[in-house]
């Protein structure tokens, strides 16, 4: 551990010295009216417009500088989530204007501090939430969205940690009040959130976890859940065969017809939580038909029926909680608890595979195909595979993991786990 810490410290010092030397060289050019910071550029993934994979490219952008209350982070790794696919398609409420840099979480090393920042130092290893702009070599984000990385956590693990584990923890413990002896049904059990849910449930005695996943994932995740079903099977009957009353908590990232099925499985005083709508994503671009079909299949909830059956229905959006509803203090407390669980070796992010920025199209296609087990990570320092890089790179600036909807593919190959 001491050796690893020394190596990380050396790496940080070398990087800062390198950047400092670059600034000095640029600043000694005499006669230039521009500051060095004004001319620095970085690589970033750019979404030029909403649509298919061809809307993504790696471009040069002006490097941001921290404003008051912000930290500047030299990014090492970025998390790739299903919500990023929906953003690319424009399949979200009030989508932002394009062009934009996607991504909501990253990990890296603090390179500069804005005014009024306390509690962090240059060189600190951190993970962070970012309101877009995460898929870049450098990001700036408010200090309240930044958290120090445990000493033995890698950058790829850190980039896989915030979104998945905070989402899972909030739903289980803050919304549904998970307690000893309860039962949970989670869809997409092989994805990043699904695996986080399974790990957190294992920290409470006597919790039974029912999970659905494509059959080709079952061997890899069978030990993480109590009962595992094929996503194409009649899981309602399978659950009731084991537990006639149903379950205490349903975590649904699919929506559509699964909403009614989830509500039907709830025990009295049970809680159904919707935290995604991946059933709306079928093709490469936004589909009005898929949207309409998913909306039409959602069971219309009768409040009187909820009252009579003693059932609770809820929704959860971590990004809205952070960036629109101002609950960063709450999330900070949750992150502290999660880091403690990590240090106690009770939870650990599951990384599916690492991809270069230039391979973002292929990485996103893997999520679309529901081929990942755990989290996909964009590794900023990874060299791209030549055949992948050519289609995703430009030299100038330009304008919670789900399951198969096309049926299972028993022969689908996946990249090996990154240890």
Coordinates of C-alpha atoms in Angstrom, one line a residue:
X1 CA 0.0 0.0 0.0
X2 CA 2.8 2.4 0.9
X3 CA 4.5 1.7 -2.5
X4 CA 1.2 2.3 -4.4
X5 CA 0.8 5.6 -2.4
X6 CA 4.3 6.7 -3.3
X7 CA 3.8 5.9 -7.0
X8 CA 0.5 7.9 -7.0
X9 CA 2.2 10.8 -5.4
X10 CA 5.1 10.7 -7.9
X11 CA 2.6 10.6 -10.8
X12 CA 0.7 13.6 -9.4
X13 CA 4.0 15.6 -9.0
X14 CA 5.2 14.8 -12.5
X15 CA 1.9 15.8 -14.0
X16 CA 1.8 19.1 -12.2
X17 CA 5.4 19.8 -13.0
X18 CA 4.7 19.0 -16.7
X19 CA 1.7 21.4 -16.8
X20 CA 3.6 24.0 -14.9
X21 CA 6.5 23.8 -17.3
X22 CA 4.1 24.1 -20.2
X23 CA 2.6 27.2 -18.8
X24 CA 6.0 28.8 -18.2
X25 CA 7.0 28.1 -21.8
X26 CA 3.9 29.5 -23.1
X27 CA 4.1 32.5 -20.8
X28 CA 7.7 33.4 -21.9
X29 CA 6.7 34.0 -25.4
X30 CA 6.8 37.8 -24.8
X31 CA 4.5 40.1 -26.8
X32 CA 1.4 37.8 -26.7
X33 CA -1.7 39.5 -25.4
X34 CA -3.2 36.2 -24.4
X35 CA -2.6 34.4 -21.1
X36 CA -1.4 30.8 -21.3
X37 CA -4.7 29.6 -19.9
X38 CA -6.6 31.2 -22.8
X39 CA -4.8 29.1 -25.4
X40 CA -4.8 25.7 -23.8
X41 CA -6.8 23.0 -25.5
X42 CA -8.0 19.5 -24.5
X43 CA -9.6 16.5 -26.0
X44 CA -13.3 16.0 -25.4
X45 CA -16.2 13.9 -26.7
X46 CA -18.6 16.2 -28.5
X47 CA -22.3 15.5 -29.2
X48 CA -23.0 17.7 -32.3
X49 CA -26.7 17.0 -32.3
X50 CA -29.3 14.5 -31.1
X51 CA -29.5 11.2 -32.9
X52 CA -27.4 8.2 -33.7
X53 CA -23.8 7.3 -33.0
X54 CA -22.6 9.5 -35.9
X55 CA -23.4 12.5 -33.7
X56 CA -20.4 11.7 -31.5
X57 CA -16.8 12.6 -32.1
X58 CA -13.6 13.5 -30.3
X59 CA -12.7 17.1 -30.8
X60 CA -10.4 19.8 -29.4
X61 CA -12.0 22.3 -27.0
X62 CA -10.7 25.2 -25.0
X63 CA -9.7 23.9 -21.5
X64 CA -12.0 25.3 -18.8
X65 CA -10.7 27.1 -15.7
X66 CA -12.3 26.9 -12.3
X67 CA -14.7 29.7 -11.2
X68 CA -15.3 30.6 -7.6
X69 CA -16.3 27.5 -5.6
X70 CA -15.1 25.1 -8.3
X71 CA -12.3 22.5 -8.7
X72 CA -10.4 21.8 -11.9
X73 CA -9.9 18.1 -12.3
X74 CA -7.4 16.4 -14.7
X75 CA -9.7 13.5 -15.7
X76 CA -8.4 9.9 -15.6
X77 CA -11.7 8.0 -16.2
X78 CA -15.4 8.7 -16.9
X79 CA -18.5 6.7 -16.2
X80 CA -20.8 5.7 -19.1
X81 CA -24.4 5.2 -18.1
X82 CA -27.7 4.4 -19.9
X83 CA -28.9 7.9 -19.3
X84 CA -26.0 9.1 -21.6
X85 CA -27.5 7.0 -24.4
X86 CA -30.9 8.6 -23.8
X87 CA -29.2 12.1 -23.8
X88 CA -27.6 11.3 -27.1
X89 CA -30.9 10.5 -28.6
X90 CA -32.6 13.6 -27.1
X91 CA -34.9 11.1 -25.3
X92 CA -35.1 13.1 -22.1
X93 CA -37.3 16.0 -20.8
X94 CA -36.0 19.4 -21.7
X95 CA -32.8 18.3 -23.4
X96 CA -29.9 20.8 -23.4
X97 CA -28.8 22.6 -26.5
X98 CA -26.2 21.0 -28.7
X99 CA -23.3 20.9 -29.3
X100 CA -22.4 19.6 -25.8
X101 CA -19.9 17.3 -24.0
X102 CA -21.8 14.4 -22.5
X103 CA -21.1 12.6 -19.2
X104 CA -22.1 13.1 -15.5
X105 CA -19.3 11.4 -13.5
X106 CA -15.6 11.2 -13.6
X107 CA -12.5 10.6 -11.5
X108 CA -9.1 12.3 -11.6
X109 CA -6.5 14.5 -9.9
X110 CA -7.2 18.1 -8.7
X111 CA -5.2 20.5 -10.9
X112 CA -6.4 23.9 -9.6
X113 CA -8.7 25.4 -7.0
X114 CA -11.2 28.2 -7.5
X115 CA -11.6 31.0 -5.0
X116 CA -13.3 30.1 -1.7
X117 CA -12.6 26.4 -2.0
X118 CA -11.6 24.6 1.2
X119 CA -11.0 21.0 2.1
X120 CA -9.1 20.0 -1.0
X121 CA -5.6 20.4 -2.3
X122 CA -3.9 20.3 -5.7
X123 CA -2.9 16.7 -6.3
X124 CA -5.9 15.1 -4.4
X125 CA -7.3 12.0 -6.1
X126 CA -11.1 12.6 -6.4
X127 CA -14.3 11.4 -8.0
X128 CA -17.0 13.9 -9.0
X129 CA -20.5 14.5 -10.4
X130 CA -20.6 16.9 -13.3
X131 CA -23.6 18.5 -14.9
X132 CA -22.6 17.4 -18.4
X133 CA -19.0 17.9 -19.7
X134 CA -17.5 14.8 -17.9
X135 CA -16.2 13.1 -21.1
X136 CA -13.1 15.3 -21.4
X137 CA -9.5 15.5 -20.4
X138 CA -10.3 18.4 -17.9
X139 CA -13.5 19.3 -16.1
X140 CA -14.5 22.0 -13.6
X141 CA -17.3 21.3 -11.2
X142 CA -18.5 22.9 -7.9
X143 CA -16.7 21.6 -4.8
X144 CA -20.0 20.2 -3.3
X145 CA -20.0 17.5 -6.1
X146 CA -16.5 16.3 -5.4
X147 CA -15.3 13.5 -3.1
X148 CA -11.9 12.1 -2.2
X149 CA -11.0 8.7 -3.5
X150 CA -10.0 6.0 -0.9
X151 CA -6.3 5.1 -1.2
X152 CA -6.8 1.6 -2.6
X153 CA -9.6 2.5 -5.1
X154 CA -8.4 2.8 -8.7
X155 CA -9.5 5.7 -11.0
X156 CA -11.7 3.3 -13.1
X157 CA -13.4 2.0 -10.0
X158 CA -13.9 5.6 -8.8
X159 CA -15.6 6.6 -12.1
X160 CA -17.9 3.6 -11.7
X161 CA -18.8 4.4 -8.1
X162 CA -20.9 7.6 -7.6
X163 CA -23.9 7.2 -10.0
X164 CA -24.5 3.5 -9.4
X165 CA -24.0 3.2 -5.7
X166 CA -25.6 6.5 -4.7
X167 CA -28.7 5.6 -6.8
X168 CA -28.9 2.1 -5.3
X169 CA -28.3 3.4 -1.7
X170 CA -30.9 6.2 -2.0
X171 CA -33.6 3.9 -3.4
X172 CA -33.0 1.1 -0.9
X173 CA -32.5 3.0 2.3
X174 CA -33.8 6.5 1.9
X175 CA -36.9 5.8 -0.2
X176 CA -37.9 2.2 0.5
X177 CA -36.4 1.9 4.1
X178 CA -34.8 -1.5 3.5
X179 CA -34.6 -3.6 6.7
X180 CA -33.6 -7.0 7.9
X181 CA -35.6 -9.9 6.4
X182 CA -37.1 -7.9 3.5
X183 CA -37.2 -8.9 -0.2
X184 CA -36.2 -6.9 -3.3
X185 CA -36.8 -7.3 -7.0
X186 CA -34.3 -5.6 -9.2
X187 CA -34.4 -5.5 -13.0
X188 CA -31.2 -5.5 -15.1
X189 CA -29.4 -7.3 -12.2
X190 CA -26.2 -7.5 -14.3
X191 CA -25.9 -3.8 -14.9
X192 CA -24.0 -1.2 -12.8
X193 CA -27.0 -0.2 -10.6
X194 CA -28.2 -3.8 -10.4
X195 CA -24.9 -5.0 -9.1
X196 CA -24.7 -2.1 -6.6
X197 CA -28.2 -3.0 -5.3
X198 CA -27.2 -6.6 -4.9
X199 CA -24.0 -5.7 -2.9
X200 CA -25.8 -3.2 -0.7
X201 CA -28.6 -5.8 0.1
X202 CA -25.9 -8.2 1.2
X203 CA -24.9 -5.7 4.0
X204 CA -28.3 -6.3 5.7
X205 CA -29.0 -9.7 7.2
X206 CA -31.7 -11.9 5.7
X207 CA -32.5 -9.8 2.6
X208 CA -33.7 -11.8 -0.4
X209 CA -32.9 -10.5 -3.8
X210 CA -34.8 -11.4 -6.9
X211 CA -33.2 -10.4 -10.1
X212 CA -33.9 -10.4 -13.9
X213 CA -31.2 -10.5 -16.5
X214 CA -30.4 -11.9 -19.9
X215 CA -29.5 -15.6 -19.7
X216 CA -25.9 -15.1 -21.0
X217 CA -25.2 -13.0 -17.9
X218 CA -26.5 -15.5 -15.4
X219 CA -23.2 -17.4 -14.8
X220 CA -21.3 -14.2 -14.1
X221 CA -23.8 -12.8 -11.6
X222 CA -25.5 -15.9 -10.1
X223 CA -23.7 -15.5 -6.7
X224 CA -24.8 -11.9 -6.3
X225 CA -28.6 -12.5 -6.1
X226 CA -30.7 -15.0 -4.3
X227 CA -33.0 -15.9 -7.2
X228 CA -32.2 -15.1 -10.8
X229 CA -34.7 -15.2 -13.7
X230 CA -34.3 -14.8 -17.4
X231 CA -35.6 -11.4 -18.5
X232 CA -37.9 -13.0 -21.1
X233 CA -39.5 -15.4 -18.6
X234 CA -42.7 -14.7 -16.7
X235 CA -40.9 -13.4 -13.7
X236 CA -44.2 -12.5 -11.9
X237 CA -45.2 -16.1 -11.7
X238 CA -41.6 -17.2 -10.8
X239 CA -41.5 -14.7 -7.9
X240 CA -44.9 -15.7 -6.6
X241 CA -44.0 -19.4 -6.8
X242 CA -41.2 -18.7 -4.4
X243 CA -42.9 -15.9 -2.3
X244 CA -46.7 -16.1 -2.6
X245 CA -47.1 -12.6 -1.1
X246 CA -44.6 -11.0 -3.5
X247 CA -41.8 -8.7 -2.5
X248 CA -41.3 -5.6 -0.3
X249 CA -39.4 -3.5 -2.8
X250 CA -39.4 -3.3 -6.7
X251 CA -36.7 -1.3 -8.4
X252 CA -37.7 -0.7 -12.0
X253 CA -35.5 0.8 -14.7
X254 CA -37.5 -0.5 -17.6
X255 CA -41.0 1.1 -17.3
X256 CA -43.7 0.2 -19.8
X257 CA -45.6 -3.0 -19.0
X258 CA -43.2 -3.7 -16.1
X259 CA -44.8 -1.0 -14.1
X260 CA -48.1 -2.9 -13.7
X261 CA -46.2 -6.1 -13.1
X262 CA -44.1 -4.5 -10.4
X263 CA -47.1 -3.1 -8.6
X264 CA -48.9 -6.4 -8.7
X265 CA -45.9 -8.0 -6.9
X266 CA -45.8 -5.7 -4.0
X267 CA -46.7 -6.9 -0.5
X268 CA -48.8 -4.7 1.7
X269 CA -46.7 -1.7 2.7
X270 CA -44.4 -2.5 -0.2
X271 CA -42.6 0.2 -2.3
X272 CA -42.3 0.3 -6.1
X273 CA -39.6 2.7 -7.4
X274 CA -39.2 3.8 -11.0
X275 CA -35.7 5.1 -11.8
X276 CA -35.4 4.7 -15.6
X277 CA -37.3 4.0 -18.8
X278 CA -35.0 1.9 -21.0
X279 CA -38.0 0.3 -22.7
X280 CA -38.3 3.5 -24.6
X281 CA -34.9 2.9 -26.3
X282 CA -35.1 0.3 -29.0
X283 CA -33.2 1.7 -32.1
X284 CA -30.2 3.9 -32.5
X285 CA -32.2 7.0 -32.6
X286 CA -35.3 8.3 -30.8
X287 CA -38.4 6.4 -31.7
X288 CA -41.8 8.0 -31.2
X289 CA -43.4 4.5 -31.6
X290 CA -41.3 3.1 -28.8
X291 CA -42.1 6.1 -26.6
X292 CA -45.8 5.8 -27.3
X293 CA -45.9 2.1 -26.8
X294 CA -44.0 2.3 -23.4
X295 CA -46.3 5.1 -22.3
X296 CA -49.4 3.2 -23.3
X297 CA -48.3 0.0 -21.5
X298 CA -47.8 1.8 -18.2
X299 CA -50.7 0.9 -15.9
X300 CA -52.7 4.0 -14.9
X301 CA -52.3 4.2 -11.2
X302 CA -55.5 4.7 -9.1
X303 CA -54.7 6.5 -5.8
X304 CA -57.7 4.9 -4.2
X305 CA -56.3 1.4 -5.1
X306 CA -53.0 2.3 -3.6
X307 CA -54.8 3.4 -0.4
X308 CA -56.8 0.2 -0.3
X309 CA -53.9 -2.1 -0.9
X310 CA -51.4 -0.2 1.3
X311 CA -48.8 0.2 -1.5
X312 CA -46.3 2.9 -2.2
X313 CA -45.2 4.1 -5.7
X314 CA -42.2 6.4 -6.0
X315 CA -39.7 7.8 -8.5
X316 CA -36.0 8.5 -8.2
X317 CA -33.7 10.7 -10.3
X318 CA -30.2 11.3 -8.9
X319 CA -29.3 13.9 -11.4
X320 CA -32.4 16.0 -10.7
X321 CA -31.8 15.6 -7.0
X322 CA -28.3 17.0 -7.4
X323 CA -28.5 19.6 -10.1
X324 CA -32.1 20.8 -10.0
X325 CA -33.3 20.2 -6.4
X326 CA -30.1 21.2 -4.5
X327 CA -29.6 18.1 -2.4
X328 CA -25.8 18.0 -2.6
X329 CA -25.5 18.0 1.2
X330 CA -27.7 14.9 1.4
X331 CA -25.7 13.1 -1.3
X332 CA -22.4 14.0 0.5
X333 CA -23.7 12.2 3.6
X334 CA -24.6 9.2 1.5
X335 CA -21.2 9.2 -0.2
X336 CA -19.5 9.2 3.2
X337 CA -21.5 6.1 4.2
X338 CA -20.7 4.4 0.9
X339 CA -16.9 5.1 1.1
X340 CA -17.0 3.6 4.7
X341 CA -18.6 0.5 3.3
X342 CA -16.0 0.3 0.5
X343 CA -13.1 0.7 3.1
X344 CA -14.7 -2.1 5.1
X345 CA -14.6 -4.2 1.8
X346 CA -18.4 -4.7 1.9
X347 CA -18.9 -3.2 -1.5
X348 CA -16.8 -2.8 -4.7
X349 CA -17.6 -1.3 -8.1
X350 CA -17.8 -3.9 -10.9
X351 CA -16.1 -2.6 -14.0
X352 CA -17.1 -4.3 -17.2
X353 CA -14.5 -2.9 -19.6
X354 CA -12.3 0.2 -20.4
X355 CA -12.6 2.2 -23.6
X356 CA -10.6 5.1 -25.1
X357 CA -12.4 8.4 -25.7
X358 CA -12.1 7.6 -29.4
X359 CA -13.9 4.4 -28.8
X360 CA -17.0 6.1 -27.3
X361 CA -19.3 4.9 -30.2
X362 CA -18.4 1.3 -29.7
X363 CA -18.7 1.6 -25.9
X364 CA -22.2 3.2 -26.3
X365 CA -23.2 0.5 -28.7
X366 CA -22.3 -2.1 -26.1
X367 CA -24.7 -0.4 -23.6
X368 CA -27.3 -0.2 -26.3
X369 CA -26.9 -4.0 -26.9
X370 CA -27.2 -4.6 -23.2
X371 CA -24.0 -6.5 -23.3
X372 CA -22.2 -5.2 -20.2
X373 CA -21.9 -6.8 -16.8
X374 CA -21.2 -3.9 -14.5
X375 CA -19.9 -0.5 -15.6
X376 CA -18.3 0.7 -18.8
X377 CA -15.5 3.2 -18.3
X378 CA -14.0 5.8 -20.7
X379 CA -10.2 5.7 -19.9
X380 CA -8.9 9.1 -20.9
X381 CA -5.3 7.8 -21.2
X382 CA -6.1 4.6 -23.0
X383 CA -4.8 4.3 -26.6
X384 CA -7.6 3.6 -29.0
X385 CA -7.7 0.5 -31.2
X386 CA -6.8 2.0 -34.7
X387 CA -9.9 0.7 -36.5
X388 CA -12.1 2.3 -33.9
X389 CA -10.2 5.6 -33.7
X390 CA -10.5 6.7 -37.3
X391 CA -14.3 7.1 -37.2
X392 CA -14.6 9.0 -34.0
X393 CA -11.8 11.7 -34.1
X394 CA -11.7 15.2 -35.4
X395 CA -8.9 17.7 -35.0
X396 CA -11.1 20.8 -34.7
X397 CA -14.0 21.7 -32.5
X398 CA -17.4 20.8 -34.0
X399 CA -20.9 22.0 -33.6
X400 CA -28.5 2.1 -14.4
X401 CA -27.5 -0.9 -17.5
X402 CA -30.3 -2.8 -19.0
X403 CA -31.3 -6.0 -20.8
X404 CA -31.8 -7.2 -24.3
X405 CA -35.1 -6.3 -26.1
X406 CA -34.3 -8.3 -29.2
X407 CA -34.1 -11.6 -27.3
X408 CA -31.1 -13.2 -25.6
X409 CA -28.0 -13.9 -27.6
X410 CA -26.3 -16.9 -26.0
X411 CA -23.2 -16.4 -28.1
X412 CA -22.8 -12.7 -27.3
X413 CA -19.2 -12.0 -26.4
X414 CA -18.1 -9.5 -23.8
X415 CA -14.8 -8.0 -22.9
X416 CA -13.2 -9.5 -19.8
X417 CA -13.6 -7.9 -16.4
X418 CA -10.9 -5.3 -15.6
X419 CA -9.4 -6.1 -12.2

